[in-house]
Amino acid sequence: MTNIIIAGAVGLVLSMLGTPLAIRLFSRRGYGQEIREEGPSGHQGKRGTPTMGGTVIVLAALFAYGASHLATFAAPTVSGMLVLFLMTGLGAVGFLDDFIKIYKQRSLGLRSGAKALGQLIVGAVFAVLVTQQPNVYGITPAETRVSFLRDIGPSIGIVGFTIWVLIMIVGFSNAVNLTDGLDGLASGATGVVLAAYVLIGNWQLRNNCIDQLGPNCYWVRDPLDLAVVAAAVLGALIGFLWWNAPPARIFMGDTGSLALGGVLAGLAIATRTQLLLIILAGLCVIITLSVIIQVGFFKMTGKRVFRMAPLQHHFELKGWAETTIVVRFWLIAMLCAALGLGLFYVEWMPKP
C-alpha cells in the first residue's frame, strides 16, 4: 500500500510543478495547437495553446514509479515494466504525430497508415512479451485467453491472442484520442478508470491464489505493482488536469491520449480484465461508437446522425457550454467506472 501512495503523490507533485514549466517552454518554442477549420467555431480561440503536454504525464509517471520502488526497496516487476513500456511507446508515436502537426503548421500529423503502423509495432512487442516471463510460480503477466473478471474460455493461441491484444491497444488508444477534444475531458475520463484499477490491483493482491487458493482467487502475476503503475499515472494525470481544466493552459495532444489509452489497455490485459475495460472506460467507448455510427451512416445514406462527431462536438453545436459537456461527461465516466467495479466485486458478495 505504501508503494501506491508514494507513486500517486510523487506523480501528482512532479506533474503539478512540471506542467507550468512545459507551458513556458512550449510557448517560447511556438509548440501551439492547430485547430481544424471545420470544427466548432468556438475552438478557433484555442489556436496556439501549447500542446504535447502528454510528455509531462508520461515522464512524471515514470519517475513516480521509480521513486516508489526506491523508497520501499522493492524491485520493479515484469508486469509493471511492460505496461509502462506500452505507455511510453505509444506516447512516442503520439509525440511524433504532435511534432509533425507543429512543424508543418497543420491539424493533421502522421498519416493514418504510419500512425497505425507505429501503434501496431509497439503493441506487437507488448503482446509477445506479456505471455512470457513467468515468475517462480509459473504465472506470466497474461495468458493466451480472453478475460472478463478473470481469464475465461480456452486458449486462443499466441496468434489469436496477439491479434486480440492489438485490437485492444489500437482501439483504446484511439478511443482516448477521440475523447480528447474539450478542455479536461480526456484527463477526467481516464482518471476515473485509473482509480478503478488502483482498487482492482489492490483487491487482487489481497485475494491472490498464491496466498489463499479458493474459487474466486486471482492468478495475476504482479497485482500490487499494477496498482502502483495505475496510481503513478493517476497522480500525474491529476497534476496535469490542474492546468488542463477549462480554460486549458495546455493540451495533452496525441502524446498524452495515445499513452493513456495504452496504459488502460495494458492494465486490463495484465490484470486479466480485458472485457471489463469496455465497461470501465464506457465513456470512451460511447464516443468512439459515435464516430463509427456517423461515418458508417454517412457512407450508406449520405446523411449524418449527429451534427458532428465525436459526440462531444455534437452537443457543442447544440449550444451546450463546454464546461457543461465536460462535467456531464465526467459524470457518465464515473457511472461507467462504478458499474464496472460493481461487476468486478459482485462475485464476492455473499450467496443466498
JSON list of C-alpha atoms in Angstrom, two decimals, residues 42-248:
[
{"chain": "A", "resi": 42, "resn": "GLY", "atom": "CA", "xyz": [-15.54, 28.30, -30.52]},
{"chain": "A", "resi": 43, "resn": "HIS", "atom": "CA", "xyz": [-12.37, 26.22, -30.83]},
{"chain": "A", "resi": 44, "resn": "GLN", "atom": "CA", "xyz": [-10.61, 28.79, -33.01]},
{"chain": "A", "resi": 45, "resn": "GLY", "atom": "CA", "xyz": [-9.78, 30.79, -29.89]},
{"chain": "A", "resi": 46, "resn": "LYS", "atom": "CA", "xyz": [-7.73, 27.83, -28.66]},
{"chain": "A", "resi": 47, "resn": "ARG", "atom": "CA", "xyz": [-5.33, 28.04, -31.57]},
{"chain": "A", "resi": 48, "resn": "GLY", "atom": "CA", "xyz": [-1.76, 28.39, -30.33]},
{"chain": "A", "resi": 49, "resn": "THR", "atom": "CA", "xyz": [-2.38, 26.86, -26.89]},
{"chain": "A", "resi": 50, "resn": "PRO", "atom": "CA", "xyz": [0.71, 24.78, -26.02]},
{"chain": "A", "resi": 51, "resn": "THR", "atom": "CA", "xyz": [0.31, 21.09, -26.81]},
{"chain": "A", "resi": 52, "resn": "MET", "atom": "CA", "xyz": [2.31, 17.88, -26.25]},
{"chain": "A", "resi": 53, "resn": "GLY", "atom": "CA", "xyz": [1.57, 18.16, -22.53]},
{"chain": "A", "resi": 54, "resn": "GLY", "atom": "CA", "xyz": [1.33, 14.38, -22.50]},
{"chain": "A", "resi": 55, "resn": "THR", "atom": "CA", "xyz": [5.12, 14.35, -22.21]},
{"chain": "A", "resi": 56, "resn": "VAL", "atom": "CA", "xyz": [4.74, 15.66, -18.66]},
{"chain": "A", "resi": 57, "resn": "ILE", "atom": "CA", "xyz": [2.23, 12.92, -17.81]},
{"chain": "A", "resi": 58, "resn": "VAL", "atom": "CA", "xyz": [4.48, 10.17, -19.17]},
{"chain": "A", "resi": 59, "resn": "LEU", "atom": "CA", "xyz": [7.70, 11.45, -17.57]},
{"chain": "A", "resi": 60, "resn": "ALA", "atom": "CA", "xyz": [6.05, 12.18, -14.21]},
{"chain": "A", "resi": 61, "resn": "ALA", "atom": "CA", "xyz": [4.50, 8.70, -14.14]},
{"chain": "A", "resi": 62, "resn": "LEU", "atom": "CA", "xyz": [7.82, 7.02, -14.98]},
{"chain": "A", "resi": 63, "resn": "PHE", "atom": "CA", "xyz": [9.69, 8.95, -12.28]},
{"chain": "A", "resi": 64, "resn": "ALA", "atom": "CA", "xyz": [6.88, 8.31, -9.77]},
{"chain": "A", "resi": 65, "resn": "TYR", "atom": "CA", "xyz": [7.00, 4.57, -10.44]},
{"chain": "A", "resi": 66, "resn": "GLY", "atom": "CA", "xyz": [10.78, 4.54, -9.97]},
{"chain": "A", "resi": 67, "resn": "ALA", "atom": "CA", "xyz": [10.58, 6.68, -6.83]},
{"chain": "A", "resi": 68, "resn": "SER", "atom": "CA", "xyz": [8.03, 4.37, -5.21]},
{"chain": "A", "resi": 69, "resn": "HIS", "atom": "CA", "xyz": [10.34, 1.39, -5.71]},
{"chain": "A", "resi": 70, "resn": "LEU", "atom": "CA", "xyz": [13.42, 3.21, -4.50]},
{"chain": "A", "resi": 71, "resn": "ALA", "atom": "CA", "xyz": [11.63, 4.42, -1.38]},
{"chain": "A", "resi": 72, "resn": "THR", "atom": "CA", "xyz": [10.39, 0.95, -0.47]},
{"chain": "A", "resi": 73, "resn": "PHE", "atom": "CA", "xyz": [13.41, -1.03, -1.73]},
{"chain": "A", "resi": 74, "resn": "ALA", "atom": "CA", "xyz": [11.09, -3.07, -3.95]},
{"chain": "A", "resi": 75, "resn": "ALA", "atom": "CA", "xyz": [12.24, -4.36, -7.31]},
{"chain": "A", "resi": 76, "resn": "PRO", "atom": "CA", "xyz": [10.23, -3.41, -10.41]},
{"chain": "A", "resi": 77, "resn": "THR", "atom": "CA", "xyz": [8.15, -6.24, -11.84]},
{"chain": "A", "resi": 78, "resn": "VAL", "atom": "CA", "xyz": [7.80, -7.53, -15.37]},
{"chain": "A", "resi": 79, "resn": "SER", "atom": "CA", "xyz": [4.08, -6.69, -15.48]},
{"chain": "A", "resi": 80, "resn": "GLY", "atom": "CA", "xyz": [4.61, -3.12, -14.37]},
{"chain": "A", "resi": 81, "resn": "MET", "atom": "CA", "xyz": [7.52, -2.53, -16.73]},
{"chain": "A", "resi": 82, "resn": "LEU", "atom": "CA", "xyz": [5.59, -3.94, -19.70]},
{"chain": "A", "resi": 83, "resn": "VAL", "atom": "CA", "xyz": [2.62, -1.64, -19.09]},
{"chain": "A", "resi": 84, "resn": "LEU", "atom": "CA", "xyz": [4.97, 1.33, -18.76]},
{"chain": "A", "resi": 85, "resn": "PHE", "atom": "CA", "xyz": [6.71, 0.26, -21.98]},
{"chain": "A", "resi": 86, "resn": "LEU", "atom": "CA", "xyz": [3.35, 0.25, -23.74]},
{"chain": "A", "resi": 87, "resn": "MET", "atom": "CA", "xyz": [2.52, 3.70, -22.37]},
{"chain": "A", "resi": 88, "resn": "THR", "atom": "CA", "xyz": [5.89, 5.15, -23.36]},
{"chain": "A", "resi": 89, "resn": "GLY", "atom": "CA", "xyz": [5.97, 3.52, -26.80]},
{"chain": "A", "resi": 90, "resn": "LEU", "atom": "CA", "xyz": [2.52, 4.78, -27.75]},
{"chain": "A", "resi": 91, "resn": "GLY", "atom": "CA", "xyz": [3.37, 8.16, -26.23]},
{"chain": "A", "resi": 92, "resn": "ALA", "atom": "CA", "xyz": [6.38, 8.30, -28.56]},
{"chain": "A", "resi": 93, "resn": "VAL", "atom": "CA", "xyz": [4.13, 7.62, -31.57]},
{"chain": "A", "resi": 94, "resn": "GLY", "atom": "CA", "xyz": [1.83, 10.40, -30.38]},
{"chain": "A", "resi": 95, "resn": "PHE", "atom": "CA", "xyz": [4.77, 12.74, -29.81]},
{"chain": "A", "resi": 96, "resn": "LEU", "atom": "CA", "xyz": [5.88, 12.25, -33.42]},
{"chain": "A", "resi": 97, "resn": "ASP", "atom": "CA", "xyz": [2.34, 12.94, -34.58]},
{"chain": "A", "resi": 98, "resn": "ASP", "atom": "CA", "xyz": [2.14, 16.12, -32.49]},
{"chain": "A", "resi": 99, "resn": "PHE", "atom": "CA", "xyz": [5.56, 17.34, -33.61]},
{"chain": "A", "resi": 100, "resn": "ILE", "atom": "CA", "xyz": [4.67, 16.96, -37.30]},
{"chain": "A", "resi": 101, "resn": "LYS", "atom": "CA", "xyz": [1.49, 18.97, -36.72]},
{"chain": "A", "resi": 102, "resn": "ILE", "atom": "CA", "xyz": [3.52, 21.75, -35.13]},
{"chain": "A", "resi": 103, "resn": "TYR", "atom": "CA", "xyz": [6.38, 21.63, -37.64]},
{"chain": "A", "resi": 104, "resn": "LYS", "atom": "CA", "xyz": [4.07, 21.70, -40.67]},
{"chain": "A", "resi": 105, "resn": "GLN", "atom": "CA", "xyz": [1.52, 24.01, -39.04]},
{"chain": "A", "resi": 106, "resn": "ARG", "atom": "CA", "xyz": [-1.47, 21.80, -39.78]},
{"chain": "A", "resi": 107, "resn": "SER", "atom": "CA", "xyz": [-4.12, 19.93, -37.77]},
{"chain": "A", "resi": 108, "resn": "LEU", "atom": "CA", "xyz": [-3.07, 16.54, -39.17]},
{"chain": "A", "resi": 109, "resn": "GLY", "atom": "CA", "xyz": [0.24, 14.95, -38.24]},
{"chain": "A", "resi": 110, "resn": "LEU", "atom": "CA", "xyz": [1.32, 11.44, -39.15]},
{"chain": "A", "resi": 111, "resn": "ARG", "atom": "CA", "xyz": [-0.55, 9.82, -41.99]},
{"chain": "A", "resi": 112, "resn": "SER", "atom": "CA", "xyz": [-3.12, 7.37, -40.67]},
{"chain": "A", "resi": 113, "resn": "GLY", "atom": "CA", "xyz": [-1.20, 4.40, -42.05]},
{"chain": "A", "resi": 114, "resn": "ALA", "atom": "CA", "xyz": [2.08, 5.44, -40.44]},
{"chain": "A", "resi": 115, "resn": "LYS", "atom": "CA", "xyz": [0.36, 6.17, -37.13]},
{"chain": "A", "resi": 116, "resn": "ALA", "atom": "CA", "xyz": [-1.38, 2.78, -37.13]},
{"chain": "A", "resi": 117, "resn": "LEU", "atom": "CA", "xyz": [1.90, 1.07, -38.02]},
{"chain": "A", "resi": 118, "resn": "GLY", "atom": "CA", "xyz": [3.61, 2.67, -35.03]},
{"chain": "A", "resi": 119, "resn": "GLN", "atom": "CA", "xyz": [0.80, 1.54, -32.73]},
{"chain": "A", "resi": 120, "resn": "LEU", "atom": "CA", "xyz": [0.92, -1.99, -34.15]},
{"chain": "A", "resi": 121, "resn": "ILE", "atom": "CA", "xyz": [4.68, -2.32, -33.74]},
{"chain": "A", "resi": 122, "resn": "VAL", "atom": "CA", "xyz": [4.61, -1.23, -30.10]},
{"chain": "A", "resi": 123, "resn": "GLY", "atom": "CA", "xyz": [1.52, -3.34, -29.46]},
{"chain": "A", "resi": 124, "resn": "ALA", "atom": "CA", "xyz": [3.01, -6.44, -31.10]},
{"chain": "A", "resi": 125, "resn": "VAL", "atom": "CA", "xyz": [6.14, -6.27, -28.93]},
{"chain": "A", "resi": 126, "resn": "PHE", "atom": "CA", "xyz": [3.95, -5.95, -25.84]},
{"chain": "A", "resi": 127, "resn": "ALA", "atom": "CA", "xyz": [1.65, -8.80, -26.96]},
{"chain": "A", "resi": 128, "resn": "VAL", "atom": "CA", "xyz": [4.56, -11.20, -27.42]},
{"chain": "A", "resi": 129, "resn": "LEU", "atom": "CA", "xyz": [6.37, -10.30, -24.18]},
{"chain": "A", "resi": 130, "resn": "VAL", "atom": "CA", "xyz": [3.27, -10.26, -21.97]},
{"chain": "A", "resi": 131, "resn": "THR", "atom": "CA", "xyz": [2.74, -14.02, -22.40]},
{"chain": "A", "resi": 132, "resn": "GLN", "atom": "CA", "xyz": [6.30, -14.78, -21.36]},
{"chain": "A", "resi": 133, "resn": "GLN", "atom": "CA", "xyz": [8.41, -14.06, -18.26]},
{"chain": "A", "resi": 134, "resn": "PRO", "atom": "CA", "xyz": [6.81, -16.44, -15.71]},
{"chain": "A", "resi": 135, "resn": "ASN", "atom": "CA", "xyz": [7.53, -15.88, -12.02]},
{"chain": "A", "resi": 136, "resn": "VAL", "atom": "CA", "xyz": [8.62, -18.63, -9.61]},
{"chain": "A", "resi": 137, "resn": "TYR", "atom": "CA", "xyz": [5.06, -19.96, -9.55]},
{"chain": "A", "resi": 138, "resn": "GLY", "atom": "CA", "xyz": [4.89, -20.16, -13.34]},
{"chain": "A", "resi": 139, "resn": "ILE", "atom": "CA", "xyz": [2.46, -17.21, -13.67]},
{"chain": "A", "resi": 140, "resn": "THR", "atom": "CA", "xyz": [3.04, -14.96, -16.70]},
{"chain": "A", "resi": 141, "resn": "PRO", "atom": "CA", "xyz": [1.73, -11.37, -16.98]},
{"chain": "A", "resi": 142, "resn": "ALA", "atom": "CA", "xyz": [-1.01, -12.69, -19.29]},
{"chain": "A", "resi": 143, "resn": "GLU", "atom": "CA", "xyz": [-2.31, -15.95, -20.69]},
{"chain": "A", "resi": 144, "resn": "THR", "atom": "CA", "xyz": [-3.40, -16.53, -24.28]},
{"chain": "A", "resi": 145, "resn": "ARG", "atom": "CA", "xyz": [-7.03, -16.32, -23.22]},
{"chain": "A", "resi": 146, "resn": "VAL", "atom": "CA", "xyz": [-9.71, -13.64, -23.28]},
{"chain": "A", "resi": 147, "resn": "SER", "atom": "CA", "xyz": [-10.67, -12.31, -19.85]},
{"chain": "A", "resi": 148, "resn": "PHE", "atom": "CA", "xyz": [-13.57, -10.55, -18.18]},
{"chain": "A", "resi": 149, "resn": "LEU", "atom": "CA", "xyz": [-13.30, -10.62, -14.37]},
{"chain": "A", "resi": 150, "resn": "ARG", "atom": "CA", "xyz": [-10.57, -13.22, -14.86]},
{"chain": "A", "resi": 151, "resn": "ASP", "atom": "CA", "xyz": [-9.45, -15.44, -17.74]},
{"chain": "A", "resi": 152, "resn": "ILE", "atom": "CA", "xyz": [-12.37, -17.21, -19.40]},
{"chain": "A", "resi": 153, "resn": "GLY", "atom": "CA", "xyz": [-12.69, -19.90, -22.03]},
{"chain": "A", "resi": 154, "resn": "PRO", "atom": "CA", "xyz": [-9.93, -21.87, -23.76]},
{"chain": "A", "resi": 155, "resn": "SER", "atom": "CA", "xyz": [-6.66, -20.53, -25.09]},
{"chain": "A", "resi": 156, "resn": "ILE", "atom": "CA", "xyz": [-6.97, -18.71, -28.41]},
{"chain": "A", "resi": 157, "resn": "GLY", "atom": "CA", "xyz": [-3.31, -19.35, -29.23]},
{"chain": "A", "resi": 158, "resn": "ILE", "atom": "CA", "xyz": [-0.45, -16.91, -29.45]},
{"chain": "A", "resi": 159, "resn": "VAL", "atom": "CA", "xyz": [-1.50, -15.65, -32.90]},
{"chain": "A", "resi": 160, "resn": "GLY", "atom": "CA", "xyz": [-5.13, -15.15, -31.91]},
{"chain": "A", "resi": 161, "resn": "PHE", "atom": "CA", "xyz": [-4.11, -13.54, -28.62]},
{"chain": "A", "resi": 162, "resn": "THR", "atom": "CA", "xyz": [-1.69, -11.20, -30.37]},
{"chain": "A", "resi": 163, "resn": "ILE", "atom": "CA", "xyz": [-4.43, -10.06, -32.75]},
{"chain": "A", "resi": 164, "resn": "TRP", "atom": "CA", "xyz": [-6.82, -9.58, -29.82]},
{"chain": "A", "resi": 165, "resn": "VAL", "atom": "CA", "xyz": [-4.25, -7.55, -27.87]},
{"chain": "A", "resi": 166, "resn": "LEU", "atom": "CA", "xyz": [-3.53, -5.38, -30.91]},
{"chain": "A", "resi": 167, "resn": "ILE", "atom": "CA", "xyz": [-7.26, -4.70, -31.33]},
{"chain": "A", "resi": 168, "resn": "MET", "atom": "CA", "xyz": [-7.44, -3.64, -27.69]},
{"chain": "A", "resi": 169, "resn": "ILE", "atom": "CA", "xyz": [-4.34, -1.44, -27.82]},
{"chain": "A", "resi": 170, "resn": "VAL", "atom": "CA", "xyz": [-5.19, 0.31, -31.08]},
{"chain": "A", "resi": 171, "resn": "GLY", "atom": "CA", "xyz": [-8.87, 0.54, -30.12]},
{"chain": "A", "resi": 172, "resn": "PHE", "atom": "CA", "xyz": [-8.42, 2.09, -26.70]},
{"chain": "A", "resi": 173, "resn": "SER", "atom": "CA", "xyz": [-5.51, 4.36, -27.64]},
{"chain": "A", "resi": 174, "resn": "ASN", "atom": "CA", "xyz": [-7.67, 5.77, -30.44]},
{"chain": "A", "resi": 175, "resn": "ALA", "atom": "CA", "xyz": [-10.73, 5.87, -28.15]},
{"chain": "A", "resi": 176, "resn": "VAL", "atom": "CA", "xyz": [-8.95, 8.12, -25.65]},
{"chain": "A", "resi": 177, "resn": "ASN", "atom": "CA", "xyz": [-7.63, 10.17, -28.57]},
{"chain": "A", "resi": 178, "resn": "LEU", "atom": "CA", "xyz": [-11.21, 10.72, -29.80]},
{"chain": "A", "resi": 179, "resn": "THR", "atom": "CA", "xyz": [-12.34, 11.59, -26.27]},
{"chain": "A", "resi": 180, "resn": "ASP", "atom": "CA", "xyz": [-9.67, 14.29, -26.09]},
{"chain": "A", "resi": 181, "resn": "GLY", "atom": "CA", "xyz": [-11.17, 17.38, -27.69]},
{"chain": "A", "resi": 182, "resn": "LEU", "atom": "CA", "xyz": [-12.57, 19.51, -24.89]},
{"chain": "A", "resi": 183, "resn": "ASP", "atom": "CA", "xyz": [-10.58, 21.00, -22.04]},
{"chain": "A", "resi": 184, "resn": "GLY", "atom": "CA", "xyz": [-10.09, 18.38, -19.32]},
{"chain": "A", "resi": 185, "resn": "LEU", "atom": "CA", "xyz": [-12.45, 15.81, -20.84]},
{"chain": "A", "resi": 186, "resn": "ALA", "atom": "CA", "xyz": [-9.98, 13.00, -21.58]},
{"chain": "A", "resi": 187, "resn": "SER", "atom": "CA", "xyz": [-8.00, 13.68, -18.40]},
{"chain": "A", "resi": 188, "resn": "GLY", "atom": "CA", "xyz": [-11.04, 13.28, -16.17]},
{"chain": "A", "resi": 189, "resn": "ALA", "atom": "CA", "xyz": [-12.49, 10.35, -18.11]},
{"chain": "A", "resi": 190, "resn": "THR", "atom": "CA", "xyz": [-9.30, 8.28, -18.00]},
{"chain": "A", "resi": 191, "resn": "GLY", "atom": "CA", "xyz": [-8.54, 9.33, -14.43]},
{"chain": "A", "resi": 192, "resn": "VAL", "atom": "CA", "xyz": [-11.61, 7.55, -13.03]},
{"chain": "A", "resi": 193, "resn": "VAL", "atom": "CA", "xyz": [-10.65, 4.36, -14.89]},
{"chain": "A", "resi": 194, "resn": "LEU", "atom": "CA", "xyz": [-7.12, 4.52, -13.46]},
{"chain": "A", "resi": 195, "resn": "ALA", "atom": "CA", "xyz": [-8.59, 4.98, -9.98]},
{"chain": "A", "resi": 196, "resn": "ALA", "atom": "CA", "xyz": [-10.66, 1.84, -10.59]},
{"chain": "A", "resi": 197, "resn": "TYR", "atom": "CA", "xyz": [-7.52, -0.09, -11.50]},
{"chain": "A", "resi": 198, "resn": "VAL", "atom": "CA", "xyz": [-5.80, 1.02, -8.29]},
{"chain": "A", "resi": 199, "resn": "LEU", "atom": "CA", "xyz": [-8.68, -0.63, -6.42]},
{"chain": "A", "resi": 200, "resn": "ILE", "atom": "CA", "xyz": [-8.72, -3.69, -8.67]},
{"chain": "A", "resi": 201, "resn": "GLY", "atom": "CA", "xyz": [-4.98, -4.30, -8.31]},
{"chain": "A", "resi": 202, "resn": "ASN", "atom": "CA", "xyz": [-5.16, -3.91, -4.55]},
{"chain": "A", "resi": 203, "resn": "TRP", "atom": "CA", "xyz": [-8.11, -6.30, -4.31]},
{"chain": "A", "resi": 204, "resn": "GLN", "atom": "CA", "xyz": [-6.38, -8.88, -6.49]},
{"chain": "A", "resi": 205, "resn": "LEU", "atom": "CA", "xyz": [-3.31, -8.64, -4.25]},
{"chain": "A", "resi": 206, "resn": "ARG", "atom": "CA", "xyz": [-5.38, -9.33, -1.15]},
{"chain": "A", "resi": 207, "resn": "ASN", "atom": "CA", "xyz": [-7.11, -12.28, -2.83]},
{"chain": "A", "resi": 208, "resn": "ASN", "atom": "CA", "xyz": [-4.35, -13.82, -4.91]},
{"chain": "A", "resi": 209, "resn": "CYS", "atom": "CA", "xyz": [-4.22, -17.58, -5.39]},
{"chain": "A", "resi": 210, "resn": "ILE", "atom": "CA", "xyz": [-0.64, -17.85, -4.07]},
{"chain": "A", "resi": 211, "resn": "ASP", "atom": "CA", "xyz": [-1.60, -16.84, -0.53]},
{"chain": "A", "resi": 212, "resn": "GLN", "atom": "CA", "xyz": [-5.11, -18.29, -0.41]},
{"chain": "A", "resi": 213, "resn": "LEU", "atom": "CA", "xyz": [-6.27, -20.73, -3.02]},
{"chain": "A", "resi": 214, "resn": "GLY", "atom": "CA", "xyz": [-10.02, -20.54, -3.49]},
{"chain": "A", "resi": 215, "resn": "PRO", "atom": "CA", "xyz": [-12.78, -20.40, -6.11]},
{"chain": "A", "resi": 216, "resn": "ASN", "atom": "CA", "xyz": [-12.58, -16.63, -6.50]},
{"chain": "A", "resi": 217, "resn": "CYS", "atom": "CA", "xyz": [-8.86, -16.01, -6.12]},
{"chain": "A", "resi": 218, "resn": "TYR", "atom": "CA", "xyz": [-6.83, -14.33, -8.88]},
{"chain": "A", "resi": 219, "resn": "TRP", "atom": "CA", "xyz": [-3.94, -15.76, -10.89]},
{"chain": "A", "resi": 220, "resn": "VAL", "atom": "CA", "xyz": [-2.42, -12.35, -11.58]},
{"chain": "A", "resi": 221, "resn": "ARG", "atom": "CA", "xyz": [1.36, -12.09, -11.68]},
{"chain": "A", "resi": 222, "resn": "ASP", "atom": "CA", "xyz": [2.03, -8.69, -10.09]},
{"chain": "A", "resi": 223, "resn": "PRO", "atom": "CA", "xyz": [-1.23, -7.11, -8.85]},
{"chain": "A", "resi": 224, "resn": "LEU", "atom": "CA", "xyz": [0.43, -4.71, -6.41]},
{"chain": "A", "resi": 225, "resn": "ASP", "atom": "CA", "xyz": [2.82, -3.32, -8.99]},
{"chain": "A", "resi": 226, "resn": "LEU", "atom": "CA", "xyz": [-0.01, -2.87, -11.48]},
{"chain": "A", "resi": 227, "resn": "ALA", "atom": "CA", "xyz": [-1.84, -0.81, -8.85]},
{"chain": "A", "resi": 228, "resn": "VAL", "atom": "CA", "xyz": [1.37, 1.20, -8.40]},
{"chain": "A", "resi": 229, "resn": "VAL", "atom": "CA", "xyz": [1.50, 1.87, -12.16]},
{"chain": "A", "resi": 230, "resn": "ALA", "atom": "CA", "xyz": [-2.14, 2.98, -12.15]},
{"chain": "A", "resi": 231, "resn": "ALA", "atom": "CA", "xyz": [-1.51, 5.24, -9.14]},
{"chain": "A", "resi": 232, "resn": "ALA", "atom": "CA", "xyz": [1.60, 6.79, -10.70]},
{"chain": "A", "resi": 233, "resn": "VAL", "atom": "CA", "xyz": [-0.22, 7.64, -13.92]},
{"chain": "A", "resi": 234, "resn": "LEU", "atom": "CA", "xyz": [-3.31, 8.80, -11.99]},
{"chain": "A", "resi": 235, "resn": "GLY", "atom": "CA", "xyz": [-1.24, 11.16, -9.84]},
{"chain": "A", "resi": 236, "resn": "ALA", "atom": "CA", "xyz": [0.50, 12.56, -12.93]},
{"chain": "A", "resi": 237, "resn": "LEU", "atom": "CA", "xyz": [-2.87, 12.97, -14.63]},
{"chain": "A", "resi": 238, "resn": "ILE", "atom": "CA", "xyz": [-4.41, 14.86, -11.71]},
{"chain": "A", "resi": 239, "resn": "GLY", "atom": "CA", "xyz": [-1.46, 17.24, -11.63]},
{"chain": "A", "resi": 240, "resn": "PHE", "atom": "CA", "xyz": [-1.81, 17.81, -15.35]},
{"chain": "A", "resi": 241, "resn": "LEU", "atom": "CA", "xyz": [-5.60, 18.29, -15.07]},
{"chain": "A", "resi": 242, "resn": "TRP", "atom": "CA", "xyz": [-4.98, 21.24, -12.75]},
{"chain": "A", "resi": 243, "resn": "TRP", "atom": "CA", "xyz": [-3.63, 23.10, -15.80]},
{"chain": "A", "resi": 244, "resn": "ASN", "atom": "CA", "xyz": [-5.76, 21.33, -18.42]},
{"chain": "A", "resi": 245, "resn": "ALA", "atom": "CA", "xyz": [-9.13, 22.10, -16.80]},
{"chain": "A", "resi": 246, "resn": "PRO", "atom": "CA", "xyz": [-11.29, 24.67, -18.64]},
{"chain": "A", "resi": 247, "resn": "PRO", "atom": "CA", "xyz": [-9.94, 27.01, -19.86]},
{"chain": "A", "resi": 248, "resn": "ALA", "atom": "CA", "xyz": [-6.94, 24.81, -20.63]}
]
